[in-house]
Each structure stands twice: as structure tokens, then as C-alpha cells.
C-alpha positions as semicolon CSV with decimal commas, in nm:
position;residue;x (nm);y (nm);z (nm)
1;X;8,479;8,374;11,189
2;X;8,703;8,645;11,031
3;X;8,503;8,950;10,971
4;X;8,256;9,158;11,194
5;X;7,992;9,296;10,972
6;X;7,767;9,596;11,078
7;X;7,525;9,884;11,029
8;X;7,519;10,200;11,229
9;X;7,275;10,487;11,245
10;X;7,358;10,830;11,382
11;X;7,050;11,044;11,481
12;X;7,121;11,423;11,383
13;X;6,895;11,675;11,538
14;X;6,939;12,017;11,392
15;X;7,289;11,971;11,330
16;X;7,581;12,016;11,073
17;X;7,829;11,762;11,152
18;X;8,022;11,738;10,815
19;X;8,045;12,063;10,596
20;X;8,111;12,081;10,223
21;X;8,286;12,374;10,047
22;X;8,140;12,697;10,154
23;X;7,982;12,945;9,912
24;X;8,073;13,316;9,970
25;X;7,970;13,366;10,331
26;X;7,741;13,061;10,359
27;X;7,883;12,728;10,507
28;X;7,715;12,444;10,340
29;X;7,646;12,098;10,475
30;X;7,718;11,788;10,248
31;X;7,438;11,616;10,064
32;X;7,371;11,399;9,793
33;X;7,101;11,429;9,528
34;X;6,904;11,120;9,421
35;X;6,635;11,131;9,185
36;X;6,606;11,490;9,232
37;X;6,593;11,497;9,618
38;X;6,847;11,585;9,887
39;X;7,009;11,340;10,129
40;X;7,254;11,481;10,391
41;X;7,576;11,271;10,476
42;X;7,861;11,264;10,669
43;X;8,186;11,136;10,464
44;X;8,339;10,813;10,598
45;X;8,663;11,027;10,637
46;X;8,500;11,262;10,877
47;X;8,359;10,937;11,077
48;X;8,672;10,762;11,081
49;X;8,853;11,062;11,230
50;X;8,586;11,087;11,503
51;X;8,670;10,748;11,588
52;X;9,058;10,795;11,601
53;X;9,028;11,104;11,798
54;X;8,775;10,944;12,062
55;X;9,055;10,661;12,078
56;X;9,303;10,914;12,168
57;X;9,091;11,092;12,423
58;X;9,070;10,756;12,569
59;X;9,433;10,736;12,608
60;X;9,558;10,567;12,282
61;X;9,881;10,718;12,152
62;X;9,818;10,861;11,794
63;X;10,053;10,826;11,507
64;X;10,226;11,164;11,453
65;X;10,129;11,339;11,152
66;X;10,372;11,563;10,924
67;X;10,238;11,773;10,649
68;X;10,501;11,837;10,347
69;X;10,479;11,981;10,024
70;X;10,411;12,305;9,859
71;X;10,143;12,581;9,899
72;X;9,783;12,517;9,919
73;X;9,617;12,424;9,591
74;X;9,959;12,262;9,456
75;X;10,129;11,937;9,526
76;X;10,098;11,863;9,907
77;X;10,073;11,595;10,132
78;X;10,044;11,492;10,482
79;X;10,189;11,159;10,643
80;X;10,139;10,954;10,969
81;X;10,436;10,780;11,081
82;X;10,349;10,474;10,890
83;X;10,439;10,269;11,171
84;X;10,158;10,031;11,231
85;X;10,366;9,800;11,478
86;X;10,412;10,096;11,714
87;X;10,092;10,300;11,655
88;X;9,741;10,125;11,669
89;X;9,560;10,389;11,455
90;X;9,824;10,327;11,165
91;X;9,729;9,951;11,209
92;X;9,345;9,992;11,224
93;X;9,299;10,262;10,979
94;X;9,569;10,227;10,719
95;X;9,770;10,494;10,552
96;X;9,980;10,581;10,239
97;X;10,301;10,736;10,262
98;X;10,450;10,852;9,926
99;X;10,799;10,839;9,890
100;X;10,990;11,165;9,752
101;X;11,013;11,117;9,364
102;X;11,353;11,286;9,387
103;X;11,504;11,026;9,624
104;X;11,337;10,730;9,439
105;X;11,189;10,653;9,764
106;X;10,914;10,376;9,778
107;X;10,545;10,446;9,838
108;X;10,437;10,278;10,165
109;X;10,070;10,176;10,233
110;X;9,848;9,975;10,450
111;X;9,475;9,893;10,347
112;X;9,279;9,958;10,626
113;X;9,141;9,654;10,828
114;X;8,832;9,877;10,955
115;X;8,611;9,959;10,649
116;X;8,339;10,216;10,687
117;X;8,074;10,336;10,418
118;X;7,910;10,674;10,391
119;X;7,672;10,796;10,658
120;X;7,387;10,864;10,426
121;X;7,040;10,977;10,536
122;X;6,784;10,719;10,513
123;X;6,537;10,970;10,386
124;X;6,531;11,306;10,216
125;X;6,594;11,589;10,413
126;X;6,624;11,951;10,311
127;X;6,891;12,178;10,492
128;X;6,784;12,482;10,652
129;X;6,989;12,787;10,612
130;X;7,066;12,975;10,928
131;X;7,124;13,348;10,896
132;X;7,381;13,499;11,134
133;X;7,538;13,836;11,201
134;X;7,840;13,956;11,408
135;X;7,767;14,302;11,531
136;X;7,946;14,308;11,863
137;X;8,107;14,660;11,894
138;X;8,169;14,726;11,514
139;X;8,012;14,992;11,310
140;X;7,917;14,759;11,021
141;X;7,781;14,404;11,102
142;X;7,941;14,130;10,951
143;X;7,678;13,884;10,777
144;X;7,724;13,523;10,744
145;X;7,510;13,207;10,731
146;X;7,524;12,825;10,760
147;X;7,311;12,535;10,701
148;X;7,196;12,268;10,938
149;X;6,947;11,963;10,916
150;X;6,772;11,671;11,098
151;X;6,840;11,318;10,973
152;X;6,894;10,960;11,060
153;X;7,225;10,863;10,889
154;X;7,294;10,505;10,815
155;X;7,617;10,321;10,699
156;X;7,765;9,987;10,658
157;X;8,125;9,879;10,809
158;X;8,342;9,587;10,804
159;X;8,634;9,490;11,024
160;X;8,887;9,233;10,913
161;X;8,991;9,095;11,235
162;X;9,295;8,855;11,134
163;X;9,448;9,158;10,958
164;X;9,459;9,370;11,282
165;X;9,847;9,334;11,401
166;X;9,925;9,146;11,080
167;X;10,163;9,310;10,808
168;X;10,233;9,085;10,484
169;X;10,544;9,121;10,309
170;X;10,639;9,113;9,957
171;X;10,784;8,770;9,839
172;X;11,149;8,699;9,725
173;X;11,058;8,783;9,388
174;X;10,874;9,138;9,479
175;X;10,535;8,998;9,406
176;X;10,264;9,047;9,663
177;X;10,102;9,353;9,801
178;X;10,276;9,422;10,129
179;X;10,090;9,591;10,420
180;X;10,366;9,727;10,424
181;X;10,693;9,679;10,587
182;X;11,002;9,482;10,561
183;X;11,055;9,199;10,756
184;X;11,377;9,372;10,902
185;X;11,167;9,672;10,984
186;X;10,881;9,488;11,144
187;X;11,068;9,240;11,348
188;X;11,328;9,527;11,468
189;X;11,045;9,752;11,602
190;X;10,858;9,466;11,751
191;X;11,148;9,329;11,935
192;X;11,237;9,692;12,073
193;X;10,913;9,704;12,221
194;X;10,924;9,369;12,347
195;X;10,599;9,261;12,161
196;X;10,732;8,923;12,052
197;X;10,611;8,945;11,701
198;X;10,628;8,608;11,484
199;X;10,672;8,536;11,116
200;X;10,441;8,307;10,905
201;X;10,218;8,280;10,612
202;X;9,909;8,474;10,598
203;X;9,672;8,455;10,301
204;X;9,948;8,287;10,077
205;X;10,179;8,574;10,160
206;X;10,477;8,588;10,404
207;X;10,379;8,796;10,709
208;X;10,484;8,929;11,048
209;X;10,205;8,913;11,316
210;X;10,195;9,078;11,673
211;X;10,115;8,856;11,958
212;X;9,733;8,763;12,000
213;X;9,709;8,970;12,321
214;X;9,816;9,272;12,145
215;X;9,576;9,216;11,876
216;X;9,291;9,147;12,115
217;X;9,364;9,475;12,275
218;X;9,369;9,661;11,934
219;X;9,043;9,532;11,822
220;X;8,885;9,618;12,127
221;X;8,972;9,994;12,086
222;X;8,733;10,021;11,788
223;X;8,403;9,922;11,991
224;X;8,525;10,105;12,287
225;X;8,568;10,418;12,092
226;X;8,233;10,411;11,928
227;X;8,073;10,336;12,252
228;X;8,197;10,690;12,368
229;X;8,184;10,842;12,018
230;X;8,212;11,236;12,006
231;X;8,311;11,488;11,723
232;X;8,174;11,696;11,439
233;X;8,170;12,033;11,291
234;X;7,958;12,328;11,452
235;X;7,955;12,181;11,797
236;X;7,934;12,514;11,952
237;X;7,609;12,603;11,738
238;X;7,480;12,255;11,708
239;X;7,609;12,044;11,980
240;X;7,478;11,685;11,932
241;X;7,549;11,330;12,066
242;X;7,743;11,118;11,834
243;X;7,700;10,774;11,982
244;X;7,507;10,564;11,744
245;X;7,149;10,561;11,808
246;X;7,133;10,198;11,659
247;X;7,398;9,957;11,567
248;X;7,374;9,607;11,420
249;X;7,669;9,356;11,437
250;X;7,730;9,016;11,308
251;X;8,043;8,791;11,272
252;X;8,080;8,638;10,922
253;X;8,334;8,392;10,758
254;X;8,374;8,590;10,429
255;X;8,413;8,968;10,382
256;X;8,089;9,058;10,285
257;X;7,818;9,254;10,489
258;X;7,462;9,097;10,478
259;X;7,282;9,390;10,648
260;X;7,284;9,633;10,343
261;X;6,902;9,634;10,291
262;X;6,816;9,565;10,645
263;X;6,787;9,961;10,744
264;X;6,582;10,171;10,542
265;X;6,288;10,418;10,615
266;X;5,929;10,444;10,618
267;X;5,739;10,725;10,466
268;X;5,543;10,814;10,784
269;X;5,788;10,721;11,042
270;X;6,138;10,730;10,945
271;X;6,415;10,489;10,967
272;X;6,300;10,125;11,029
273;X;6,507;9,791;11,076
274;X;6,360;9,529;10,859
275;X;6,328;9,218;11,097
276;X;6,196;9,005;10,796
277;X;6,483;9,109;10,584
278;X;6,737;9,017;10,854
279;X;6,584;8,695;10,914
280;X;6,584;8,601;10,540
281;X;6,962;8,729;10,523
282;X;7,073;8,485;10,813
283;X;6,869;8,204;10,659
284;X;7,037;8,270;10,309
285;X;7,395;8,248;10,469
286;X;7,334;7,996;10,714
287;X;7,661;7,844;10,837
288;X;7,853;8,158;10,723
289;X;7,788;8,350;11,048
290;X;7,813;8,314;11,418
291;X;7,536;8,396;11,673
292;X;7,402;8,600;11,837
293;X;7,323;8,899;11,626
294;X;7,399;9,206;11,846
295;X;7,180;9,486;11,833
296;X;7,221;9,822;12,018
297;X;6,927;10,039;12,027
298;X;6,904;10,347;12,247
299;X;6,569;10,395;12,441
300;X;6,347;10,642;12,279
301;X;6,471;10,606;11,931
302;X;6,205;10,511;11,689
303;X;5,984;10,336;11,942
304;X;5,747;10,203;11,683
305;X;6,022;10,079;11,448
306;X;6,137;9,866;11,762
307;X;5,833;9,749;11,834
308;X;5,754;9,604;11,474
309;X;6,107;9,483;11,452
310;X;6,053;9,274;11,780
311;X;5,718;9,131;11,649
312;X;5,909;9,024;11,337
313;X;6,204;8,878;11,496
314;X;6,008;8,738;11,807
315;X;6,125;8,368;11,771
316;X;6,488;8,483;11,707
317;X;6,471;8,690;12,005
318;X;6,317;8,430;12,237
319;X;6,598;8,169;12,121
320;X;6,896;8,425;12,184
321;X;6,971;8,425;11,806
322;X;6,929;8,805;11,812
323;X;6,974;9,009;12,137
324;X;6,910;9,366;12,184
325;X;7,043;9,610;12,437
326;X;7,160;9,955;12,450
327;X;7,453;10,035;12,203
328;X;7,680;10,139;12,469
329;X;7,601;9,801;12,648
330;X;7,629;9,602;12,325
331;X;7,968;9,765;12,230
332;X;8,160;9,760;12,563
333;X;8,061;9,387;12,649
334;X;8,195;9,300;12,277
335;X;8,537;9,514;12,361
336;X;8,544;9,321;12,709
337;X;8,470;8,983;12,528
338;X;8,764;9,071;12,286
339;X;9,011;9,153;12,553
340;X;8,939;8,853;12,743
341;X;9,026;8,602;12,481
342;X;8,655;8,476;12,443
343;X;8,627;8,553;12,051
344;X;8,999;8,431;11,958
345;X;8,837;8,228;11,690
346;X;8,760;8,539;11,524
347;X;9,148;8,643;11,474
348;X;9,223;8,364;11,218
349;X;9,051;8,274;10,886
350;X;8,821;7,974;10,917
351;X;8,949;7,657;10,778
352;X;8,852;7,595;10,403
353;X;8,573;7,366;10,343
């Protein structure tokens, strides 16, 4: 296997975890309009930031960020250190560091091995505008407002495991998309850190790879962070748990996600997990995935939907092809297996048939 495909669902209750542009004195939440109805969402950028910051809370050292450029609204940028060898978040989440044109400096980039979609409400939800006032010891009260909503938000994600700790280099003729270090830079940093990096081909390009032990550790940081996920706007007024209420994980040979139609909504009960769709997808992709399909489902979340799903997948559950547990348990067990070397086959591309 090479990829870990998944879907996650966050249950937002009277929350405003990701705001859009304010209008006068009212803070607006983000939403998409689909066939005339509103679907609140959390951008992938915001959710990825929550994961990065949770990693930091759990002891991971973040890549330093420097803001450069002109005043707000004009040419401006912010860069991380762009050092994926030293900083796991630069490795896992990627970056782009644009060189100064006046210095004719190169732009440095790394595509993210961790790809996440927009956390979109599975059904229409119309934000409520809450009216507020600041009147403590002032003659004229200050009026303000903000929106919040209740919805279940779902997003697909994909983790390219072989690319963790792997940095491709340009060929001798400059052809190829580096991710994005010179060989000398990568080896110099790795040697200084006593990481023992090696060189070799990766997906038809020369590459520098960190030792497998370090790649295991970095891969485990993601499920551990999601198992403890926190963050979001308006926490003082709309505190909410951000640990997924539902998560589905399946290891895959190719970089596709077969779970896109597994989670949808029922007009009467809200979010549902289509066991019949999951079974058909697994049959269609037979030989391309590795069991078991791991599902984390929090107790008390959509109990009727869970009962329906377990009836539809009764045989697969009995055989162990699909396993269901608490999301925290599923994610931490996955992280433990990654660290222990039990899933080392995931860190290399499968042999071609």
C-alpha cells in the first residue's frame, strides 16, 4: 500500500469554527450556496492549521514563520523555514517559498503529502445571527453581531505515505519537479542532525530519503494529532469539540479515494454512512486495498445511522474486513502500529503488476 484514504466528519453544535469576511459589525461564517441552499463549511486551510497546532501542543517543533512584504492589501507573503528535513510540519504539509525577484532567487516548494478537502456540511443549514452589545461602563453601547450554525461537516483526505521524509531532486538537465531541495542541502542538514539520509530513485526521479524510523515517527504524528484535535474560531462564545465524530480509513495502492459517496445525508435523520456503497466500492477495487477498513464512530453520534450501517455490513463486520471503534482508539492504534514498524509496507510504492 502507498496511500491512506479517508473521510472525516466533524459535528458542529451552535458553533462558528471558521469565519468569512465580516460585513460592517457582523462576523459571517463561511458557506457555499448549492441549488439555492446554504451549506456551511470549514476551509481545508483552517482544518490543516488546527492539525498543525495540535501537533505543536503535543511537542512537535514547528517550522518558524517569517512575514515579509509590503503593507496589507499589497504585495506580501509569509514563509515557513522551508526545511522539511528538520521540521516535520514542512514535510507533512508542504510549502511554497517565493524567492525575491530582485535577487533572482529560486522559488522553493514542496507538495503536501497530506491532502484534505473542504469540510462541507452534508445537508443545508442556515446560520443564525446572534446580536451582541458591549455596554460595560460606556455611555453609548457598542453593537455587534456574529453567525453560528449546527451541522455535520464531512471531508475526504489522502496521505501519500512514501513521500513522507522523501525529497525529490532535479535531474542533471534540470528536468523534474523537486520537492524541493538540492542534494547537497538535504544531505548536509540530514548529516548534521545525524539522521542518516540516503539517496536513490523515487518515482523515476533522484531523491533523498530520511531513515524509515524517522518516516514512521512523522507519519504517526498525523493520526495522533487528529485524535486530540482542537481549534477553531469563536471558542470563547461557541466552544466545541473538534475531534472527529466519525472517521473512515482504508489503505490503498493508488492515489484515489473510494469513499467519496459513502457519507451523505438523509432528509429525516441527517448524516448517514452508506454501508451498501462502501461494500460495492470495496468489491470494485478488490486487490487495490488492504483490510481492515478502520472506522471510528463516537458513541451517541447518529445512533440510528450506525445501526443501519451495521446491518448493511453485518458480514464484513463479522469477518473483520471492517472494524468499528471509537475514533480516538482507531487513530491512536494506527499511530502505534506505524511507530512500531507493523505497517512498513505502506512506506514504499507497490510493485507494478
